[in-house]
Coordinates of C-alpha atoms in Angstrom, one line a residue:
Chain A
X1 CA 33.9 -127.3 136.9
X2 CA 36.8 -125.8 137.9
X3 CA 39.1 -127.6 137.9
X4 CA 38.5 -129.3 134.4
X5 CA 41.1 -127.9 132.2
X6 CA 39.9 -125.0 130.3
X7 CA 41.9 -126.0 127.2
X8 CA 39.7 -128.4 125.0
X9 CA 41.1 -130.6 122.0
X10 CA 39.5 -133.6 120.1
X11 CA 41.2 -136.1 118.8
X12 CA 41.1 -139.5 116.8
X13 CA 42.2 -142.0 119.6
X14 CA 41.2 -144.2 122.4
X15 CA 41.6 -142.6 125.5
X16 CA 41.7 -144.2 128.8
X17 CA 43.8 -144.0 131.9
X18 CA 47.7 -144.2 131.3
X19 CA 47.0 -143.5 127.8
X20 CA 49.6 -141.5 125.2
X21 CA 47.7 -139.6 123.0
X22 CA 50.1 -138.4 119.7
X23 CA 49.4 -135.0 118.6
X24 CA 49.1 -134.0 114.8
X25 CA 51.4 -130.7 114.0
X26 CA 48.8 -128.3 113.8
X27 CA 47.7 -129.4 117.4
X28 CA 51.1 -128.9 119.2
X29 CA 51.5 -125.9 117.3
X30 CA 48.1 -124.7 118.9
X31 CA 49.1 -125.9 122.2
X32 CA 52.3 -125.2 122.6
X33 CA 53.1 -121.6 120.7
X34 CA 49.4 -120.5 120.4
X35 CA 48.6 -121.4 124.0
X36 CA 52.4 -121.6 125.4
X37 CA 51.7 -125.0 127.3
X38 CA 54.6 -127.0 128.1
X39 CA 55.5 -130.3 130.4
X40 CA 53.0 -131.3 132.9
X41 CA 50.6 -128.5 131.6
X42 CA 47.0 -129.9 131.3
X43 CA 44.3 -130.3 129.1
X44 CA 40.9 -132.1 128.3
X45 CA 40.0 -134.6 125.5
X46 CA 37.6 -135.7 123.7
X47 CA 36.7 -138.5 121.1
X48 CA 33.3 -138.4 120.3
X49 CA 33.3 -142.0 122.7
X50 CA 35.1 -141.7 125.5
X51 CA 33.5 -138.8 126.9
X52 CA 36.5 -136.3 128.4
X53 CA 39.5 -137.2 129.6
X54 CA 42.0 -134.5 131.6
X55 CA 45.5 -135.6 130.2
X56 CA 48.6 -134.1 130.4
X57 CA 51.4 -132.6 128.3
X58 CA 54.5 -135.6 128.3
X59 CA 56.8 -134.1 125.1
X60 CA 56.3 -130.9 123.8
X61 CA 58.0 -130.5 120.0
X62 CA 57.7 -128.3 117.1
X63 CA 55.9 -131.1 115.2
X64 CA 54.3 -133.2 117.7
X65 CA 54.0 -134.0 120.8
X66 CA 52.5 -136.1 123.4
X67 CA 49.8 -136.3 126.1
X68 CA 49.2 -138.5 128.9
X69 CA 45.9 -139.2 129.4
X70 CA 45.3 -139.3 133.2
X71 CA 41.4 -139.7 134.3
X72 CA 37.8 -139.2 132.9
X73 CA 36.7 -135.7 134.0
X74 CA 33.1 -136.4 132.4
X75 CA 31.1 -138.8 131.0
X76 CA 30.3 -139.1 127.3
X77 CA 26.9 -137.4 126.6
X78 CA 25.6 -137.5 123.0
X79 CA 23.5 -135.1 122.0
X80 CA 19.3 -136.3 121.5
X81 CA 19.0 -138.2 117.8
X82 CA 18.0 -134.0 116.5
X83 CA 18.9 -133.5 113.1
X84 CA 19.6 -130.1 111.5
X85 CA 18.7 -129.8 108.0
X86 CA 19.5 -126.1 106.3
X87 CA 19.6 -124.6 103.3
X88 CA 23.5 -122.9 102.8
X89 CA 23.9 -119.1 102.6
X90 CA 26.8 -116.8 102.7
X91 CA 29.9 -118.6 103.6
X92 CA 30.4 -116.7 107.0
X93 CA 26.2 -117.5 107.7
X94 CA 26.8 -121.0 107.2
X95 CA 30.0 -120.9 109.3
X96 CA 28.0 -119.6 112.0
X97 CA 25.0 -121.9 111.5
X98 CA 27.5 -124.9 112.2
X99 CA 28.8 -123.6 114.8
X100 CA 25.7 -122.7 116.2
X101 CA 24.1 -125.9 115.8
X102 CA 26.9 -127.8 117.8
X103 CA 26.5 -125.6 120.8
X104 CA 23.0 -126.1 120.4
X105 CA 23.3 -130.0 120.9
X106 CA 22.6 -130.8 117.0
X107 CA 23.2 -134.7 116.6
X108 CA 24.1 -134.5 112.6
X109 CA 24.3 -131.5 110.2
X110 CA 22.9 -131.5 107.0
X111 CA 23.4 -128.5 104.3
X112 CA 20.4 -129.1 101.6
X113 CA 20.0 -127.6 98.5
X114 CA 16.4 -126.1 98.1
X115 CA 14.6 -124.6 94.6
X116 CA 15.9 -121.4 96.1
X117 CA 19.3 -121.9 97.3
X118 CA 22.4 -120.0 95.7
X119 CA 25.0 -122.7 96.9
X120 CA 26.3 -125.0 93.8
X121 CA 28.3 -127.1 96.9
X122 CA 29.9 -126.4 100.5
X123 CA 33.1 -127.3 101.9
X124 CA 33.0 -130.3 103.9
X125 CA 36.2 -130.1 105.3
X126 CA 35.6 -127.1 106.9
X127 CA 32.0 -127.1 107.9
X128 CA 33.3 -130.1 109.6
X129 CA 36.7 -128.4 110.7
X130 CA 34.0 -125.6 112.6
X131 CA 32.1 -128.2 113.9
X132 CA 35.3 -129.7 115.8
X133 CA 36.3 -126.4 117.2
X134 CA 32.8 -125.3 118.4
X135 CA 32.7 -128.8 120.3
X136 CA 35.9 -128.1 121.9
X137 CA 34.4 -124.9 123.0
X138 CA 31.2 -125.8 124.2
X139 CA 31.7 -128.8 126.1
X140 CA 30.3 -131.0 123.9
X141 CA 31.7 -134.7 124.1
X142 CA 30.9 -135.6 120.6
X143 CA 31.5 -134.0 117.2
X144 CA 28.3 -134.4 115.1
X145 CA 28.8 -135.1 111.4
X146 CA 28.4 -132.3 108.5
X147 CA 27.2 -134.1 105.9
X148 CA 27.8 -133.3 101.8
X149 CA 25.2 -130.4 100.4
X150 CA 22.4 -133.0 99.1
X151 CA 19.1 -131.8 97.3
X152 CA 16.4 -131.5 99.5
X153 CA 13.9 -133.2 97.7
X154 CA 16.4 -136.8 97.3
X155 CA 16.8 -136.1 101.1
X156 CA 13.0 -136.4 101.7
X157 CA 12.9 -138.8 99.5
X158 CA 15.2 -141.2 101.4
X159 CA 13.4 -140.0 104.7
X160 CA 12.8 -142.3 107.4
X161 CA 9.4 -142.7 108.3
X162 CA 9.7 -142.4 111.7
X163 CA 11.4 -139.7 111.8
X164 CA 9.6 -136.1 112.9
X165 CA 10.8 -133.3 110.5
X166 CA 10.0 -130.0 111.7
X167 CA 9.4 -127.5 109.6
X168 CA 10.3 -123.7 110.3
X169 CA 9.1 -122.0 107.2
X170 CA 9.0 -117.9 107.1
X171 CA 5.4 -118.0 105.5
X172 CA 4.2 -119.3 108.7
X173 CA 4.9 -115.9 110.7
X174 CA 2.8 -115.7 113.6
X175 CA 0.1 -117.9 112.3
X176 CA -0.2 -120.5 115.2
X177 CA 1.0 -121.5 118.8
X178 CA 4.3 -123.5 118.1
X179 CA 5.2 -125.2 121.4
X180 CA 1.7 -127.1 121.9
X181 CA 2.4 -128.5 118.7
X182 CA 5.7 -129.9 119.1
X183 CA 4.9 -131.4 122.8
X184 CA 1.1 -132.7 121.4
X185 CA 1.9 -136.4 121.3
X186 CA 4.1 -137.1 124.6
X187 CA 5.0 -140.5 123.4
X188 CA 6.8 -138.5 121.1
X189 CA 10.1 -138.6 122.7
X190 CA 13.3 -136.7 121.1
X191 CA 15.9 -138.9 122.1
X192 CA 18.1 -141.4 121.0
X193 CA 15.8 -144.0 119.4
X194 CA 13.2 -141.2 118.7
X195 CA 14.7 -139.1 116.3
X196 CA 13.8 -135.6 114.6
X197 CA 14.9 -132.9 112.5
X198 CA 14.3 -129.0 112.1
X199 CA 14.7 -127.9 108.5
X200 CA 15.4 -124.2 108.4
X201 CA 13.9 -122.7 105.2
X202 CA 16.4 -120.3 102.8
X203 CA 16.8 -117.2 102.7
X204 CA 14.2 -116.9 99.8
X205 CA 11.6 -119.0 101.6
X206 CA 10.9 -122.2 99.8
X207 CA 9.2 -122.5 96.3
X208 CA 5.6 -123.0 96.4
X209 CA 6.2 -126.3 94.6
X210 CA 8.5 -127.2 98.4
X211 CA 5.8 -126.0 100.3
X212 CA 3.0 -128.0 98.9
X213 CA 5.1 -130.6 99.4
X214 CA 6.5 -130.3 102.5
X215 CA 3.1 -129.9 104.0
X216 CA 2.1 -133.0 102.5
X217 CA 4.5 -135.3 104.3
X218 CA 3.1 -137.4 107.0
X219 CA 5.8 -136.8 109.0
X220 CA 6.3 -133.0 108.7
X221 CA 5.2 -130.8 112.0
X222 CA 5.2 -126.8 111.4
X223 CA 6.7 -124.3 113.8
X224 CA 6.3 -121.0 113.5
X225 CA 9.2 -118.8 114.3
X226 CA 6.9 -115.1 115.2
X227 CA 6.1 -112.6 113.3
X228 CA 9.5 -111.3 112.4
X229 CA 11.4 -112.9 109.3
X230 CA 14.5 -114.7 110.8
X231 CA 17.9 -114.8 109.3
X232 CA 18.5 -118.9 108.7
X233 CA 21.3 -118.5 111.5
X234 CA 19.0 -116.8 113.9
X235 CA 16.2 -119.3 113.3
X236 CA 18.6 -122.3 113.8
X237 CA 18.8 -121.3 117.1
X238 CA 15.6 -120.9 117.5
X239 CA 14.1 -123.4 116.5
X240 CA 17.3 -125.7 118.5
X241 CA 16.3 -123.9 121.6
X242 CA 12.4 -124.8 121.2
X243 CA 12.8 -128.3 120.7
X244 CA 15.6 -128.6 123.3
X245 CA 13.5 -127.3 126.0
X246 CA 10.4 -129.3 125.1
X247 CA 11.6 -132.3 123.8
X248 CA 15.9 -132.9 123.8
X249 CA 18.3 -132.6 126.7
X250 CA 17.6 -129.3 127.8
X251 CA 14.4 -130.7 130.1
Chain B
X1 CA 3.2 -110.4 101.9
X2 CA 4.5 -111.0 98.2
X3 CA 2.5 -107.1 97.2
X4 CA 4.8 -105.4 99.4
X5 CA 7.9 -103.7 98.4
X6 CA 11.3 -106.2 99.2
X7 CA 12.9 -103.2 100.5
X8 CA 12.1 -101.4 103.8
X9 CA 13.6 -98.2 105.2
X10 CA 13.5 -96.7 108.3
X11 CA 12.6 -93.7 108.1
X12 CA 12.5 -90.1 111.1
X13 CA 9.4 -88.5 109.2
X14 CA 5.5 -89.0 109.9
X15 CA 4.1 -91.4 107.6
X16 CA 0.6 -90.9 106.0
X17 CA -1.3 -91.1 103.0
X18 CA 0.0 -88.4 100.5
X19 CA 2.9 -87.2 102.7
X20 CA 6.3 -86.7 100.9
X21 CA 9.5 -87.8 102.8
X22 CA 13.1 -86.8 102.3
X23 CA 15.5 -89.1 102.2
X24 CA 19.1 -88.5 103.9
X25 CA 22.3 -88.7 101.5
X26 CA 22.8 -92.4 102.7
X27 CA 19.4 -93.2 102.1
X28 CA 19.1 -91.9 98.6
X29 CA 22.7 -93.6 97.9
X30 CA 21.3 -96.6 99.2
X31 CA 18.3 -96.8 96.9
X32 CA 19.3 -95.1 93.6
X33 CA 22.9 -95.8 93.1
X34 CA 23.3 -99.7 95.6
X35 CA 19.8 -100.9 94.7
X36 CA 18.9 -99.1 91.6
X37 CA 15.6 -97.9 92.1
X38 CA 13.9 -95.1 90.1
X39 CA 11.3 -92.6 90.2
X40 CA 7.9 -94.5 90.7
X41 CA 9.8 -97.6 92.1
X42 CA 7.8 -98.6 95.9
X43 CA 9.6 -98.8 98.6
X44 CA 7.9 -99.8 102.2
X45 CA 8.8 -97.5 104.9
X46 CA 8.0 -97.1 109.0
X47 CA 9.2 -94.6 111.6
X48 CA 8.4 -96.7 114.8
X49 CA 5.3 -95.3 115.1
X50 CA 2.7 -94.9 112.4
X51 CA 2.7 -99.0 111.2
X52 CA 4.3 -99.7 107.6
X53 CA 3.9 -97.7 104.6
X54 CA 3.9 -98.4 100.7
X55 CA 6.1 -95.6 99.4
X56 CA 7.0 -94.9 95.6
X57 CA 10.0 -92.4 94.1
X58 CA 9.1 -89.0 93.4
X59 CA 12.2 -87.7 93.0
X60 CA 16.1 -89.2 92.7
X61 CA 18.9 -87.4 93.2
X62 CA 22.1 -87.9 94.1
X63 CA 22.2 -86.1 97.2
X64 CA 18.6 -86.6 98.3
X65 CA 15.1 -87.6 97.0
X66 CA 11.9 -87.9 97.6
X67 CA 9.2 -90.4 98.4
X68 CA 5.4 -90.1 98.6
X69 CA 3.6 -92.1 101.5
X70 CA 0.6 -94.2 99.7
X71 CA -0.9 -96.5 101.9
X72 CA 0.0 -98.5 105.3
X73 CA 0.6 -102.1 104.4
X74 CA 1.2 -103.1 108.0
X75 CA -0.1 -102.2 111.2
X76 CA 2.6 -100.6 113.9
X77 CA 3.6 -104.1 115.8
X78 CA 5.4 -103.2 119.0
X79 CA 7.3 -105.7 120.3
X80 CA 6.8 -107.3 123.3
X81 CA 8.3 -105.6 126.6
X82 CA 11.1 -107.5 126.8
X83 CA 14.9 -106.3 127.3
X84 CA 17.5 -108.4 126.8
X85 CA 20.7 -107.7 129.1
X86 CA 24.2 -108.7 127.5
X87 CA 27.6 -107.6 128.3
X88 CA 29.7 -106.5 125.1
X89 CA 32.1 -109.2 123.7
X90 CA 34.2 -109.2 120.9
X91 CA 32.9 -106.5 118.0
X92 CA 31.6 -108.3 115.6
X93 CA 29.7 -110.9 118.3
X94 CA 28.5 -107.6 120.0
X95 CA 27.3 -106.6 116.3
X96 CA 25.6 -110.2 116.2
X97 CA 23.8 -110.1 119.4
X98 CA 22.1 -106.6 118.6
X99 CA 20.9 -107.8 115.2
X100 CA 20.1 -110.5 116.4
X101 CA 17.8 -108.8 119.9
X102 CA 15.8 -107.2 117.1
X103 CA 14.8 -109.9 115.3
X104 CA 13.9 -112.1 118.0
X105 CA 11.8 -109.2 119.1
X106 CA 13.6 -107.7 122.3
X107 CA 12.2 -104.2 123.1
X108 CA 14.8 -102.4 124.7
X109 CA 19.2 -103.4 124.5
X110 CA 21.3 -102.9 127.3
X111 CA 24.6 -103.1 127.3
X112 CA 26.0 -104.2 130.8
X113 CA 29.9 -104.0 132.2
X114 CA 29.9 -107.5 133.9
X115 CA 33.0 -108.6 136.9
X116 CA 34.6 -110.3 134.2
X117 CA 33.6 -107.9 130.4
X118 CA 36.6 -106.7 129.4
X119 CA 34.7 -103.6 127.0
X120 CA 34.8 -100.2 128.9
X121 CA 32.8 -98.5 126.3
X122 CA 30.4 -99.4 123.3
X123 CA 29.9 -97.7 120.1
X124 CA 26.2 -97.0 121.3
X125 CA 25.6 -95.2 117.4
X126 CA 26.7 -97.8 115.6
X127 CA 25.1 -100.4 117.3
X128 CA 22.0 -98.1 117.3
X129 CA 22.6 -98.4 113.5
X130 CA 22.7 -102.1 113.6
X131 CA 19.7 -102.4 115.0
X132 CA 17.6 -100.3 112.5
X133 CA 19.4 -102.0 109.8
X134 CA 17.9 -105.9 111.5
X135 CA 14.7 -103.8 111.8
X136 CA 14.3 -102.9 108.2
X137 CA 15.4 -106.9 107.3
X138 CA 13.4 -108.8 109.5
X139 CA 10.0 -106.9 109.1
X140 CA 9.9 -105.0 112.1
X141 CA 8.0 -101.7 112.4
X142 CA 9.5 -100.5 115.9
X143 CA 13.7 -100.2 116.3
X144 CA 14.0 -101.2 119.8
X145 CA 17.0 -98.4 121.6
X146 CA 20.3 -99.5 122.3
X147 CA 21.5 -98.1 125.2
X148 CA 25.0 -97.0 126.3
X149 CA 26.9 -99.6 128.2
X150 CA 26.3 -99.6 131.7
X151 CA 27.6 -101.3 134.9
X152 CA 25.5 -104.0 135.5
X153 CA 25.5 -103.0 139.7
X154 CA 24.2 -99.7 138.5
X155 CA 21.4 -101.4 136.1
X156 CA 20.1 -103.2 139.4
X157 CA 20.4 -100.7 141.8
X158 CA 17.9 -99.0 140.1
X159 CA 15.7 -102.2 138.7
X160 CA 12.1 -101.9 138.4
X161 CA 10.8 -104.1 141.6
X162 CA 7.9 -105.4 139.0
X163 CA 9.6 -106.3 136.0
X164 CA 11.2 -110.2 135.8
X165 CA 14.6 -110.4 135.4
X166 CA 15.2 -114.1 133.5
X167 CA 19.2 -115.0 134.1
X168 CA 20.7 -117.1 131.7
X169 CA 23.9 -118.3 133.9
X170 CA 25.9 -121.5 132.2
X171 CA 26.4 -122.2 135.6
X172 CA 23.0 -123.6 135.7
X173 CA 23.9 -125.6 132.7
X174 CA 21.8 -128.9 132.9
X175 CA 20.4 -128.1 136.1
X176 CA 16.6 -127.9 136.4
X177 CA 13.5 -127.2 133.9
X178 CA 13.6 -124.0 131.8
X179 CA 10.3 -124.2 130.6
X180 CA 7.8 -124.5 133.2
X181 CA 9.9 -122.3 136.2
X182 CA 9.2 -119.3 133.3
X183 CA 5.3 -120.6 132.8
X184 CA 4.9 -121.4 136.5
X185 CA 3.2 -117.7 137.1
X186 CA 0.2 -118.1 134.4
X187 CA -0.7 -114.0 135.6
X188 CA 2.6 -112.6 134.7
X189 CA 2.7 -111.9 131.1
X190 CA 5.5 -110.5 128.9
X191 CA 3.8 -107.9 126.7
X192 CA 3.5 -104.0 127.2
X193 CA 2.2 -103.4 131.5
X194 CA 4.0 -106.9 132.7
X195 CA 7.3 -106.3 131.8
X196 CA 10.5 -108.3 131.6
X197 CA 14.2 -108.4 130.8
X198 CA 17.0 -111.2 130.0
X199 CA 19.9 -111.3 131.5
X200 CA 23.1 -113.1 129.7
X201 CA 26.0 -113.5 130.9
X202 CA 29.5 -112.4 130.1
X203 CA 31.8 -115.0 127.8
X204 CA 34.3 -115.5 131.5
X205 CA 30.7 -116.4 133.3
X206 CA 29.2 -113.9 136.1
X207 CA 32.1 -113.6 139.4
X208 CA 30.8 -114.8 142.3
X209 CA 30.0 -111.8 144.2
X210 CA 27.4 -110.9 141.2
X211 CA 26.0 -114.3 141.1
X212 CA 25.2 -114.5 144.5
X213 CA 24.3 -110.9 144.2
X214 CA 21.5 -112.0 141.4
X215 CA 20.2 -114.7 142.7
X216 CA 19.2 -113.0 146.0
X217 CA 17.1 -110.1 144.0
X218 CA 13.3 -111.2 144.2
X219 CA 12.8 -110.9 140.7
X220 CA 15.4 -113.0 139.4
X221 CA 14.3 -116.4 137.6
X222 CA 16.8 -119.1 136.6
X223 CA 16.5 -119.9 133.0
X224 CA 19.4 -122.8 132.3
X225 CA 20.5 -123.1 128.5
X226 CA 21.1 -126.5 128.3
X227 CA 24.1 -128.6 129.1
X228 CA 26.7 -126.9 126.7
X229 CA 28.3 -124.0 127.4
X230 CA 26.8 -121.2 124.8
X231 CA 28.4 -118.4 123.3
X232 CA 26.8 -115.1 124.1
X233 CA 25.1 -114.5 121.0
X234 CA 24.3 -118.4 120.6
X235 CA 22.2 -117.6 124.3
X236 CA 20.9 -114.4 123.4
X237 CA 18.6 -116.1 120.9
X238 CA 18.4 -119.0 123.0
X239 CA 16.5 -117.3 125.8
X240 CA 14.5 -115.3 123.2
X241 CA 13.2 -118.0 121.7
X242 CA 12.0 -120.0 125.0
X243 CA 10.6 -116.4 126.3
X244 CA 9.2 -115.7 123.3
X245 CA 7.8 -118.9 122.8
X246 CA 5.9 -119.0 126.4
X247 CA 5.4 -115.3 127.5
X248 CA 5.8 -113.5 124.2
X249 CA 4.5 -112.4 120.7
X250 CA 5.7 -115.9 119.7
X251 CA 2.6 -117.7 121.0

């Protein structure tokens, strides 16, 4: 790992040996003004398709610049097919959830509006930018999409029946064994092709109607998260850790 | 749970039926000015020894007040004997780690100075206040102590040999199966009397000397946290989730 450049940048251009990559104004500012790189300095690039590449600065300008792609330093490593559904809360905590979902290897991030969710909308572009930044930091080679806020009811109505929904509900605190229920069906593998999703309850909990509806759905598995009440961002990380370690890419 | 008061307060006084509890100026301000409670309103109290009690406001003043303890609403539920050791980072992230350690059920929080830790000191009183606040929020009946910053070397030199140290090291990313190694010894139970600790590496990683020393210690178990690089606060929650679910009080 030590010979890989410390600075990682997500770009939306093809990456292959000898390829020139144009920098946006923001990227040029970050590399040349903030990080003070100059010609010949190395950067790691990824685009979500071609893995991670080592590139060197060819031209550094105030409003742009160019990198030259040299060699692949890591293959594409898509996260397992694991979505995270959560009810947006206060701005800073929502940002945290997105950041942590990327670090933990969620493949798709879906903010959902529940009966007790206050948020009427989310800034999808801002959350997606957070996801890019988190991927740059954590060494991911894929940036999970952050979807627009949708009503939980609508998401459930269109739910793909073969995708398991792992429900983390604080009403379940301390009620049953968490991990055994997840691994009960060893054929059920959360990898591309399998497919699962984690649903974190909102800070105020689910409404009784939501809870009844969720529990009646055939694809729902309950995952209790201990005897204390977790904040939504804590619960998201905890649930992703348990699922990744038992079914995902932490095994 | 619904008949338990929504507001929880940590107090340092005995709790039993008929007991009068004096409020500090800060607590009185919080209850009567911020939360706008008045005489007869209910509050949940805990002191780390007597479980959780329902109390009602007897006297509400500007600089203090009194509550009357009525009945116990929850027994004392100490977390498992599970310490969290971490290297302090930026202020906000350190606050987060303490908050999350409490939610996740760490029994003792130990900031440690590693070779690559920038922090020279931590504000122990401020971090302890964060722990109290987190316990009030998450329904815990015990507030874990936050220790003063100590050098990792000194902590290891005085380590109790029968306490397992679970090392989360980003150099281990994706290297081996996490959970099996934790549960390999079924007689090793992280409950009061057993005893374990999680050590989260600093953001810059451990130094080669530290890593070599840690790996040579007989009480160290390695717990890899997946193929991505996690921030320290994310790693703390993830590691606590895995340990709680396999050895702790989430089972």
